[in-house]
Coordinates of N, CA, C and O in Angstrom, one line a residue:
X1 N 50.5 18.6 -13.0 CA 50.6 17.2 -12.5 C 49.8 17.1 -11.2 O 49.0 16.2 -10.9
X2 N 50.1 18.1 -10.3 CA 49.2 18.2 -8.7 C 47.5 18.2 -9.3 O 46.7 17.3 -9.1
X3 N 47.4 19.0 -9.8 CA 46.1 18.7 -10.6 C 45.1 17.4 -11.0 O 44.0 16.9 -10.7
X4 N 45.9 17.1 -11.8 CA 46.1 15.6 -12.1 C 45.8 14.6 -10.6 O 44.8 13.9 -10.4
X5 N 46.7 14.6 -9.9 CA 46.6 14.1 -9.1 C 45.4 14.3 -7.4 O 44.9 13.5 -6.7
X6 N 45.4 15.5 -7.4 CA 44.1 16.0 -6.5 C 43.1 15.5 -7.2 O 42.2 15.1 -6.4
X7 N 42.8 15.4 -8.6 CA 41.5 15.2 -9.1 C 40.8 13.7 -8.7 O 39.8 13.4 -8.3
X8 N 42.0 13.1 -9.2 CA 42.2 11.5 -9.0 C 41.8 11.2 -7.4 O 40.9 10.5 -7.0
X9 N 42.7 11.9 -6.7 CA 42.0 11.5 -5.1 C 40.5 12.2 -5.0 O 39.9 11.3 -4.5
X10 N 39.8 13.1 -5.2 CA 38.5 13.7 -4.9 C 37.9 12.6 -5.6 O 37.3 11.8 -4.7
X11 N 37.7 12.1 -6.9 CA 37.3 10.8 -7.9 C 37.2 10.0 -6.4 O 36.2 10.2 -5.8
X12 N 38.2 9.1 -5.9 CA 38.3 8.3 -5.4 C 37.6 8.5 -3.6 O 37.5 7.6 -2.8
X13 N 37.3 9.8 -3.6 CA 36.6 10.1 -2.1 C 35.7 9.9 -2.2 O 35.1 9.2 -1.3
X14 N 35.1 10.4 -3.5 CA 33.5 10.4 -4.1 C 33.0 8.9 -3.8 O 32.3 8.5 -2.8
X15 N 33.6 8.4 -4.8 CA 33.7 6.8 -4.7 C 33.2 6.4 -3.9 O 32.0 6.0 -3.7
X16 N 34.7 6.6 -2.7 CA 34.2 5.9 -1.2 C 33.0 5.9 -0.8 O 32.2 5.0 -0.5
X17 N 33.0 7.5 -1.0 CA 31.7 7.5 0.0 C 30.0 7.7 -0.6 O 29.0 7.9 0.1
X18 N 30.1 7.4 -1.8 CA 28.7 7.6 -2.8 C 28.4 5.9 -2.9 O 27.3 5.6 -2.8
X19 N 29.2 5.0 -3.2 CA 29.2 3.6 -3.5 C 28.4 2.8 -2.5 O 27.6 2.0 -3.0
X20 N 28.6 3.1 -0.9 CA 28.0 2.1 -0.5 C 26.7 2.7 0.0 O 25.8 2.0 0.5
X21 N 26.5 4.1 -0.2 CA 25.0 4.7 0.0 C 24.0 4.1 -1.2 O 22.9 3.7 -1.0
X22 N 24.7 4.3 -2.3 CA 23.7 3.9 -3.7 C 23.5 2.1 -3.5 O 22.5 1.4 -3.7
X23 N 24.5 1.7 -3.0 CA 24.5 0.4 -3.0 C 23.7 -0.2 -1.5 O 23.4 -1.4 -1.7
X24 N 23.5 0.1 -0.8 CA 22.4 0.4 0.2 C 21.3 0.6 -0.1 O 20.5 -0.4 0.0
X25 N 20.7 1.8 -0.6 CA 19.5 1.8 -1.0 C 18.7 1.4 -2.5 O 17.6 1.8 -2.9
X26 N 20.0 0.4 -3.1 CA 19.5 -0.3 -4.3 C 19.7 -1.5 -4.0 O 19.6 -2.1 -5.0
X27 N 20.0 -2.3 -2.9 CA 19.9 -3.5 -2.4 C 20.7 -4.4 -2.8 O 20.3 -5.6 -2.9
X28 N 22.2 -3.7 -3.3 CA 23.9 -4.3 -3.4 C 24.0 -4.7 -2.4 O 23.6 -5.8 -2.1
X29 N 24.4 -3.9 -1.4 CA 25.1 -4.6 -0.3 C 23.5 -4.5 0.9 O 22.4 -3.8 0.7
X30 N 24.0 -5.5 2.0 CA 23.0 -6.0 3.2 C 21.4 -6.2 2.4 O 20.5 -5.7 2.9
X31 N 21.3 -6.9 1.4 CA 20.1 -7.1 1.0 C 18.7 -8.0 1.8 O 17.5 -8.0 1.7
X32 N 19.6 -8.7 2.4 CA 19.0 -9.7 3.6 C 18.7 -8.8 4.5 O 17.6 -8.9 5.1
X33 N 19.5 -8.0 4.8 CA 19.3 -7.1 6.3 C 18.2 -6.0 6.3 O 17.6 -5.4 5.4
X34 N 18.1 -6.0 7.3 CA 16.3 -4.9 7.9 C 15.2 -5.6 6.5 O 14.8 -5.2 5.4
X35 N 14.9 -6.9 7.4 CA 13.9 -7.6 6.5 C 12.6 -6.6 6.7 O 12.6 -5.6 7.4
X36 N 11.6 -7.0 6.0 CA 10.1 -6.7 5.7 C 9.7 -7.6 6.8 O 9.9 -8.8 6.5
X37 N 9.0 -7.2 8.1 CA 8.3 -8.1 8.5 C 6.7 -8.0 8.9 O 5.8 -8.8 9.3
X38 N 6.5 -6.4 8.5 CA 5.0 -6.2 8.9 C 4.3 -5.6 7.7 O 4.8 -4.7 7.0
X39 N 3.1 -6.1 7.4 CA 2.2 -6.0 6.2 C 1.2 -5.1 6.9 O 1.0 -5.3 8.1
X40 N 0.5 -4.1 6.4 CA -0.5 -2.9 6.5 C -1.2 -2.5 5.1 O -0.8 -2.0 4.1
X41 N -2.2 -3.0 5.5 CA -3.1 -3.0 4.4 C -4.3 -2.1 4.6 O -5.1 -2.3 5.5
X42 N -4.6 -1.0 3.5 CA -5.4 0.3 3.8 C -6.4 -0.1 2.7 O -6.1 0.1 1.5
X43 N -7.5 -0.6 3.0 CA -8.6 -1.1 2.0 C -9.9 -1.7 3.0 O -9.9 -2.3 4.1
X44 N -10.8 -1.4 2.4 CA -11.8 -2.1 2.3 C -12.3 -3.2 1.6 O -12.6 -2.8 0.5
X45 N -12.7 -5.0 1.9 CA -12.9 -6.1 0.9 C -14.1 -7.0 0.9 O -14.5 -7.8 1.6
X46 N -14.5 -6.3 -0.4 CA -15.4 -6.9 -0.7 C -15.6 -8.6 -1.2 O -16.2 -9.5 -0.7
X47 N -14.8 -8.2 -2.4 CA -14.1 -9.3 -3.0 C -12.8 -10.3 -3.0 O -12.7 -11.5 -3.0
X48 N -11.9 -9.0 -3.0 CA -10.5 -9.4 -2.4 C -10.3 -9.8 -0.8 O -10.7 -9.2 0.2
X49 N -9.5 -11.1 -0.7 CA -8.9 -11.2 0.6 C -7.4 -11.2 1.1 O -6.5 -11.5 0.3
X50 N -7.1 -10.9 2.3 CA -6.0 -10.4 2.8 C -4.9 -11.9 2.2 O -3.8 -11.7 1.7
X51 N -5.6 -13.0 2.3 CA -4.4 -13.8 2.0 C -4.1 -14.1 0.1 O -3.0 -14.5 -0.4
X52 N -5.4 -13.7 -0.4 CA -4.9 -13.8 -2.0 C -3.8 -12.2 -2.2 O -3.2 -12.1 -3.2
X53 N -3.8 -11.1 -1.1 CA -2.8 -10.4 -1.1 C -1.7 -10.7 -0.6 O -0.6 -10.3 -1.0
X54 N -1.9 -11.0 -0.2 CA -0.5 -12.1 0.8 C 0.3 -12.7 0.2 O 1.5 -12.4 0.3
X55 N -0.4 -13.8 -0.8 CA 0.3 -14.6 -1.6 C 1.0 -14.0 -2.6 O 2.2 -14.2 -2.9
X56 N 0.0 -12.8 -3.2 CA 0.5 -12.1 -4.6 C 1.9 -11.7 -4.1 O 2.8 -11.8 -4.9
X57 N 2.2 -11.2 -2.8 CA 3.3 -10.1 -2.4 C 4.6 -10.8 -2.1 O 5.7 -10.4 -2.5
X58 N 4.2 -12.2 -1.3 CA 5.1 -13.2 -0.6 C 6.3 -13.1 -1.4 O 7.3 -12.6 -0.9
X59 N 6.5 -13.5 -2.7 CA 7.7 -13.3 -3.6 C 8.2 -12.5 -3.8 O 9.1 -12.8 -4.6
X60 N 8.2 -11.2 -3.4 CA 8.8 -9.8 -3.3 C 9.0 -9.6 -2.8 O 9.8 -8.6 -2.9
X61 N 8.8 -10.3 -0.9 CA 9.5 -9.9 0.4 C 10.5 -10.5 0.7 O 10.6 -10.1 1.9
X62 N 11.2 -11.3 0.5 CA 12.3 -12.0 0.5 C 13.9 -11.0 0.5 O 15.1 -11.3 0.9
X63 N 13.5 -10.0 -0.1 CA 14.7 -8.9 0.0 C 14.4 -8.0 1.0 O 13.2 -7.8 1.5
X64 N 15.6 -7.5 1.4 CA 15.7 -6.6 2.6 C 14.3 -5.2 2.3 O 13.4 -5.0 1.4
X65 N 14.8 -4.2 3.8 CA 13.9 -3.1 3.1 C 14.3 -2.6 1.7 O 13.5 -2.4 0.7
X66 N 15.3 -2.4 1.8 CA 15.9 -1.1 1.1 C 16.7 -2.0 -0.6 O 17.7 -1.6 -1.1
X67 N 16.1 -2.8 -0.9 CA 15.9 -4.2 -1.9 C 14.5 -4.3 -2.4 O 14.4 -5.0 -3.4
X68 N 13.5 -4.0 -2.1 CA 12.2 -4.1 -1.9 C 11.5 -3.2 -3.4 O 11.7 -2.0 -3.6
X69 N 11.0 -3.8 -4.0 CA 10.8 -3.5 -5.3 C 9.1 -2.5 -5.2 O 8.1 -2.9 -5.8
X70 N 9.0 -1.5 -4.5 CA 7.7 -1.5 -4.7 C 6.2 -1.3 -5.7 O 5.0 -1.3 -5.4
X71 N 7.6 -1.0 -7.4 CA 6.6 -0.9 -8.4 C 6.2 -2.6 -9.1 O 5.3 -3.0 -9.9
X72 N 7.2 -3.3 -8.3 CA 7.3 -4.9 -8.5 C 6.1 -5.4 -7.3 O 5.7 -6.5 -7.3
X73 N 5.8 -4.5 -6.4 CA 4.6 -5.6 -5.6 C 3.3 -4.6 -5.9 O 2.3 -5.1 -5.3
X74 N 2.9 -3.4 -6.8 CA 1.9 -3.0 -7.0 C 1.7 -3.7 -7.6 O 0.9 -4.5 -7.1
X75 N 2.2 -4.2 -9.3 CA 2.1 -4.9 -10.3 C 1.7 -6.4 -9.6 O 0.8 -7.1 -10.1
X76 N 2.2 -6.8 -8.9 CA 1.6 -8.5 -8.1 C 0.6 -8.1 -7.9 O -0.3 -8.8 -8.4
X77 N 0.3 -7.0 -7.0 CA -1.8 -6.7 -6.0 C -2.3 -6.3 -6.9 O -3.5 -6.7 -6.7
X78 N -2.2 -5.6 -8.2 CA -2.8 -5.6 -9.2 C -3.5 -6.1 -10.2 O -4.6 -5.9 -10.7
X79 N -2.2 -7.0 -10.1 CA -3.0 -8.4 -11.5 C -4.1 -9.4 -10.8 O -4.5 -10.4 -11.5
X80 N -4.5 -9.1 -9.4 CA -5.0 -10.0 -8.7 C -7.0 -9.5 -9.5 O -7.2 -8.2 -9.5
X81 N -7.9 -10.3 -9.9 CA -8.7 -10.1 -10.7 C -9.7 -9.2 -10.1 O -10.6 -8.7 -10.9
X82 N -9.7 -8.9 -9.0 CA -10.8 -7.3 -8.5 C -10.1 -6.7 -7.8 O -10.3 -6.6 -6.6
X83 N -9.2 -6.3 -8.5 CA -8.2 -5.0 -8.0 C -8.1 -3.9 -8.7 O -7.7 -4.1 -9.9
X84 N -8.4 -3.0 -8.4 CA -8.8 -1.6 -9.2 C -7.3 -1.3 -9.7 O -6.8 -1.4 -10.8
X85 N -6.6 -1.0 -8.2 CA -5.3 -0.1 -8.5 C -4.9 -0.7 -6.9 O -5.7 -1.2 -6.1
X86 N -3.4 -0.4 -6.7 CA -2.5 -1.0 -5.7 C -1.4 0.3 -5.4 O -0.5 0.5 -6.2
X87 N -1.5 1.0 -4.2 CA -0.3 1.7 -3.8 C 0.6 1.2 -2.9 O 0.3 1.0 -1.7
X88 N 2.0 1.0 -3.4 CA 3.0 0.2 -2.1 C 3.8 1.5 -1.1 O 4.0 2.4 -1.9
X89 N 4.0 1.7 -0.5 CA 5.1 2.3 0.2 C 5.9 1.9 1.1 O 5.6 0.7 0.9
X90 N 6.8 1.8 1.9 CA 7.8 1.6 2.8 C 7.7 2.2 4.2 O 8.1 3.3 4.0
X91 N 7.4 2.1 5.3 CA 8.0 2.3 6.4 C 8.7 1.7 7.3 O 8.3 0.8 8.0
X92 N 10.2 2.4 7.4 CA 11.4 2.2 8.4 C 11.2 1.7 9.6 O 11.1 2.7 10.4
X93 N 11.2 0.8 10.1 CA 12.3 -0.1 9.7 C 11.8 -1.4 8.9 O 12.2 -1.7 7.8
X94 N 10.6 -2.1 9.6 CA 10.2 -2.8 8.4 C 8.8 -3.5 8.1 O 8.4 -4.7 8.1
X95 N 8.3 -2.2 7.7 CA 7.2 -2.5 7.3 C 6.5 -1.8 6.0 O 6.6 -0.7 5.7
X96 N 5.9 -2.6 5.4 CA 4.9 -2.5 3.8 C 3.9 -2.3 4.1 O 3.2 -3.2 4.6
X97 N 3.3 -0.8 3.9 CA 2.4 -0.3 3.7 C 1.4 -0.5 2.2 O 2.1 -0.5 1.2
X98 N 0.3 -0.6 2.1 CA -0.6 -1.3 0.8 C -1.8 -0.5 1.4 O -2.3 -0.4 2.5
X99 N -2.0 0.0 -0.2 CA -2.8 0.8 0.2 C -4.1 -0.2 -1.3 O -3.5 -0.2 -2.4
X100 N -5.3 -0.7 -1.5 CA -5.4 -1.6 -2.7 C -7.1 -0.5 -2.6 O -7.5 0.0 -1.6
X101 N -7.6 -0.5 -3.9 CA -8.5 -0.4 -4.1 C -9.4 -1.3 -5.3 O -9.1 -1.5 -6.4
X102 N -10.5 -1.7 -4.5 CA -10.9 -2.9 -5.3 C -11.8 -2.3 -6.7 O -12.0 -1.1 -7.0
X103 N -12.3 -3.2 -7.3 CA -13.1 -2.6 -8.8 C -14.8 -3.0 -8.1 O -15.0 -3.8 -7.3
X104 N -15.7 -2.1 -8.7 CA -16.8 -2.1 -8.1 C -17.6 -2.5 -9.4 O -17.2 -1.8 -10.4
X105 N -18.6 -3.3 -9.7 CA -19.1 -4.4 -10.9 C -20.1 -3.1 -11.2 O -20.5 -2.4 -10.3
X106 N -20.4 -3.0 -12.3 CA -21.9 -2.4 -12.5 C -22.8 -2.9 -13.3 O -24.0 -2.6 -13.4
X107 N -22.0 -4.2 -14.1 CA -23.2 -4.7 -14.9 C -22.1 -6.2 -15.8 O -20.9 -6.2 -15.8
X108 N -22.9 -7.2 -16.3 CA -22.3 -8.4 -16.3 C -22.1 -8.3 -18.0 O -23.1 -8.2 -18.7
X109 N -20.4 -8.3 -18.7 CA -20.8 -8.3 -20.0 C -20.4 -9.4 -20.7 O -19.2 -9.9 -20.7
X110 N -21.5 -9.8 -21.4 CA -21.8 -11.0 -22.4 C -21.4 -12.5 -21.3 O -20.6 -13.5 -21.4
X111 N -22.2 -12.0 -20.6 CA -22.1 -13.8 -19.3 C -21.1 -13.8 -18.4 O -21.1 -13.7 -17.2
X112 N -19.9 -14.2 -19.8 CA -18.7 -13.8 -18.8 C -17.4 -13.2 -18.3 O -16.3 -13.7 -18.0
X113 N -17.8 -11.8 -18.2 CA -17.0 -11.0 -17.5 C -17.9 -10.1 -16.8 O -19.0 -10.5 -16.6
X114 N -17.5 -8.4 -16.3 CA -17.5 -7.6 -15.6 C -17.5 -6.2 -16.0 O -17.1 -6.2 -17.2
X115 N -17.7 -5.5 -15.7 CA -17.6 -3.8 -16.3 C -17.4 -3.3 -15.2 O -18.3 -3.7 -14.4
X116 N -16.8 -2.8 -14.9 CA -16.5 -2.1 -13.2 C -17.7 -0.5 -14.0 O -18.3 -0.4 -15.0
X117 N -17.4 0.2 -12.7 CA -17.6 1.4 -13.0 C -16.8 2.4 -13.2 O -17.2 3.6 -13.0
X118 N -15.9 2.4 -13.6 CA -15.0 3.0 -14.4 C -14.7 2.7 -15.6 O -13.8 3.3 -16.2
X119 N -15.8 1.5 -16.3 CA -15.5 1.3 -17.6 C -14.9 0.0 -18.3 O -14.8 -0.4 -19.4
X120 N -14.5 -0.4 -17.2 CA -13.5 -1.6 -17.4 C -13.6 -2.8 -17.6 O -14.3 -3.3 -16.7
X121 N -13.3 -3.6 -18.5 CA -14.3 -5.1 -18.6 C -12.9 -5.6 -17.7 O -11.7 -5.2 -17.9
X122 N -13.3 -6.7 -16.8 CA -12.7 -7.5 -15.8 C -13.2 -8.9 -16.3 O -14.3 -9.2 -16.7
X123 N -12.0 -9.8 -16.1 CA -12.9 -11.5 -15.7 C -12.5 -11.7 -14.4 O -11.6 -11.2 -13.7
X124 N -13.6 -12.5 -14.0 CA -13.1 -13.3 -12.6 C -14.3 -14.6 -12.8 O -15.3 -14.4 -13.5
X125 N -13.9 -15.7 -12.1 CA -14.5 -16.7 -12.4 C -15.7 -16.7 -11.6 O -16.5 -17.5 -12.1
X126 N -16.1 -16.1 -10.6 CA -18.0 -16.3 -10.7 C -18.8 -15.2 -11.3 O -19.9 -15.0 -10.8
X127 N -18.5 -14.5 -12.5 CA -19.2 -13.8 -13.1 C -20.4 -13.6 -13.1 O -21.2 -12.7 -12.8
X128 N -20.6 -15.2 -13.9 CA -22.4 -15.7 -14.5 C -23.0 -15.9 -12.7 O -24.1 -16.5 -12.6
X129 N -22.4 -15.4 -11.6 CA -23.5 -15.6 -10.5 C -23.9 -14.3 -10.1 O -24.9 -14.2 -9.4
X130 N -23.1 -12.9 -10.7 CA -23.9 -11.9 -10.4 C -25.2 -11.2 -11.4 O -25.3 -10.3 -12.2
X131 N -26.0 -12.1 -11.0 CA -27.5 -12.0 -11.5 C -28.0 -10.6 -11.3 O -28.7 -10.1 -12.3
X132 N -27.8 -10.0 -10.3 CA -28.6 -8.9 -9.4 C -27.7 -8.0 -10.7 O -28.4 -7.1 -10.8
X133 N -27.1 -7.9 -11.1 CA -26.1 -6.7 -12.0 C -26.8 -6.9 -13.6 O -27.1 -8.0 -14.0
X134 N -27.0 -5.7 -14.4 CA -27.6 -5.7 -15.3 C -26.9 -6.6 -16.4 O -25.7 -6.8 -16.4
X135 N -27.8 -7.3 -17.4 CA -26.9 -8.4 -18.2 C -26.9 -7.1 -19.3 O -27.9 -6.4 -19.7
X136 N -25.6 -6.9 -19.9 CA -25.6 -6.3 -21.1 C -24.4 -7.4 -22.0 O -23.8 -8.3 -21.3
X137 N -24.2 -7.4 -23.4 CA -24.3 -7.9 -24.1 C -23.6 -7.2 -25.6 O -24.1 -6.1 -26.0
X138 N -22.7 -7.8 -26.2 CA -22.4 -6.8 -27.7 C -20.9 -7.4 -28.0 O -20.2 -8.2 -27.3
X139 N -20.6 -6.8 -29.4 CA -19.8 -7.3 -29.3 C -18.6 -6.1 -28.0 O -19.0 -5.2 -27.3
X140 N -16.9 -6.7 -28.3 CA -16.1 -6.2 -27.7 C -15.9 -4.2 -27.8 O -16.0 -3.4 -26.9
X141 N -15.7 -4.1 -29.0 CA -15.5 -3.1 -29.6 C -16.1 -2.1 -29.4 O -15.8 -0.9 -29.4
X142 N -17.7 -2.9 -29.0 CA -19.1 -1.7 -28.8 C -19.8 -1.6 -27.5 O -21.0 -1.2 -27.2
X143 N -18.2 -2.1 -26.5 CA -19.1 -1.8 -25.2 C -19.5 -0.4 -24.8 O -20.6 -0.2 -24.3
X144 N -18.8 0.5 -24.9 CA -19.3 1.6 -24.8 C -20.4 2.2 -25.1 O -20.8 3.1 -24.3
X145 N -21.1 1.8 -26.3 CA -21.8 2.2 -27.2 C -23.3 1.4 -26.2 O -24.4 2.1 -26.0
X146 N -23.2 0.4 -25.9 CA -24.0 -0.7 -25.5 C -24.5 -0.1 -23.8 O -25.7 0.1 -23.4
X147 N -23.1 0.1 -23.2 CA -23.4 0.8 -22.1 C -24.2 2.0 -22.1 O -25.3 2.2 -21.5
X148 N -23.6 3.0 -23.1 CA -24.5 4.6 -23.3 C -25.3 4.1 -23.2 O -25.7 4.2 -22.1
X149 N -26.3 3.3 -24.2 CA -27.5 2.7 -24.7 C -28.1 2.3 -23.4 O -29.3 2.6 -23.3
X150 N -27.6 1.6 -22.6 CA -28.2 1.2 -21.3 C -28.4 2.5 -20.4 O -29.6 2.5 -19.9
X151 N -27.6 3.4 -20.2 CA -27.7 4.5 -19.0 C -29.2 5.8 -20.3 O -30.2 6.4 -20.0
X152 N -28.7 5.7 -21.0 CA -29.6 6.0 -21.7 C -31.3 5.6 -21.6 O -32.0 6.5 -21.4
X153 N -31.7 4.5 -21.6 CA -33.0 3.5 -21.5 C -33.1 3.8 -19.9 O -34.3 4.0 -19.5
X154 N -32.4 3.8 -19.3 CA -32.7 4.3 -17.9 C -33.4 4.9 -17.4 O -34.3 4.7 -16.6
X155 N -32.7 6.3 -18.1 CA -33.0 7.6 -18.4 C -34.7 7.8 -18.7 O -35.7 8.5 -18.2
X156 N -34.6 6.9 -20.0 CA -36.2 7.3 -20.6 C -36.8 6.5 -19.7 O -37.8 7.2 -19.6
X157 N -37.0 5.7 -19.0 CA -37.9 4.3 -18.2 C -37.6 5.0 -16.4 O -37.8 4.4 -15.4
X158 N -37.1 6.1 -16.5 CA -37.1 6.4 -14.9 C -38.6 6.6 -14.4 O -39.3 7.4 -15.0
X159 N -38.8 6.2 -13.5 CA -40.1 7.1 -12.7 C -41.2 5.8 -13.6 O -42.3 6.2 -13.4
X160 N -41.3 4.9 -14.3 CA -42.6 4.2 -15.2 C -43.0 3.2 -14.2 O -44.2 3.1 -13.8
X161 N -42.2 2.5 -13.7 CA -42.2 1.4 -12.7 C -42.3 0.1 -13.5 O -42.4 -1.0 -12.9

C-alpha cells in the first residue's frame, strides 16, 4: 500500500513541476507575455520588400515569445510570390529573427510566369515585363526538356556572335 501511495505522490510532483514548463513553452499559460517586438531580417531584396514581409508575418505575432509558431511564419514568408525559402528563429527576449531568400528568374515561361534557377516555375504579376530574360515556351510537363534544349543551343551558338 506505501507503494501505492509514494507512487501516487512522485505522479503528482512530476505533474507540478513538468505542467507549467510544457505549458510555458507551448504557449498555455502567459501567452500574451514576453511579446515579439523586434523583427531582423537577414536577406538581400531584389524583389521582395520588408513591408510585404511584414504583412505576411503580422498575424503570427500576436502570441507571446514562447506561443510563436515558427514553422507557421516560414510558411507566411514563403507563400509570398519571390520567395525562394524562409528561415524563422527566436531570440530571447523578444525578437524574430528571418532569415528569407529570394528566387532569382532565369527565363520567362510561356508569357506568364518565371523559372527561377533552380528550376522552378513561379507566377508573379509583372512577368510579361521581364523582356531582358529568355522567352521560352512548351507545354507544362516539358519544361525541363524545353529548358535542356535552351542551355543546350547555347552551348552550340557560344562564341558565333
Amino acid at each position: 500500500m506505501k507503494g501505492h501511495v509514494r507512487l501516487a505522490v512522485w505522479c503528482v510532483v512530476v505533474a507540478l513541476v513538468a505542467l507549467p514548463i510544457v505549458g510555458v513553452l507551448n504557449g498555455w499559460f502567459a501567452a500574451s507575455r514576453w511579446p515579439v517586438t523586434k523583427l531582423t531580417m537577414q536577406a538581400s531584396f531584389k524583389h521582395v520588400d520588408a513591408q510585404q514581409i511584414r504583412a505576411a508575418i503580422l498575424p503570427h505575432l500576436g502570441k507571446g515569445f514562447f506561443a510563436l509558431d515558427l514553422g507557421e511564419v516560414q510558411k507566411a514568408v514563403a507563400a509570398l510570390p519571390w520567395v525562394a525559402s524562409a528561415e524563422a528563429s527566436k531570440r530571447w527576449p523578444d525578437t524574430l529573427l528571418l532569415r528569407v531568400y529570394e528566387r532569382k528568374p532565369f527565363a520567362r515561361w510561356n508569357e506568364k510566369q518565371l523559372i527561377s534557377r533552380q528550376g522552378v516555375v513561379f507566377s508573379v504579376p509583372e512577368a510579361a515585363s521581364y523582356t531582358a530574360l529568355p522567352d521560352l515556351r512548351g507545354p507544362d510537363d516539358q519544361m525541363s526538356d524545353v529548358v535542356g534544349f535552351y542551355a543546350d543551343a547555347l552551348k552550340a551558338f557560344a562564341g558565333t556572335g
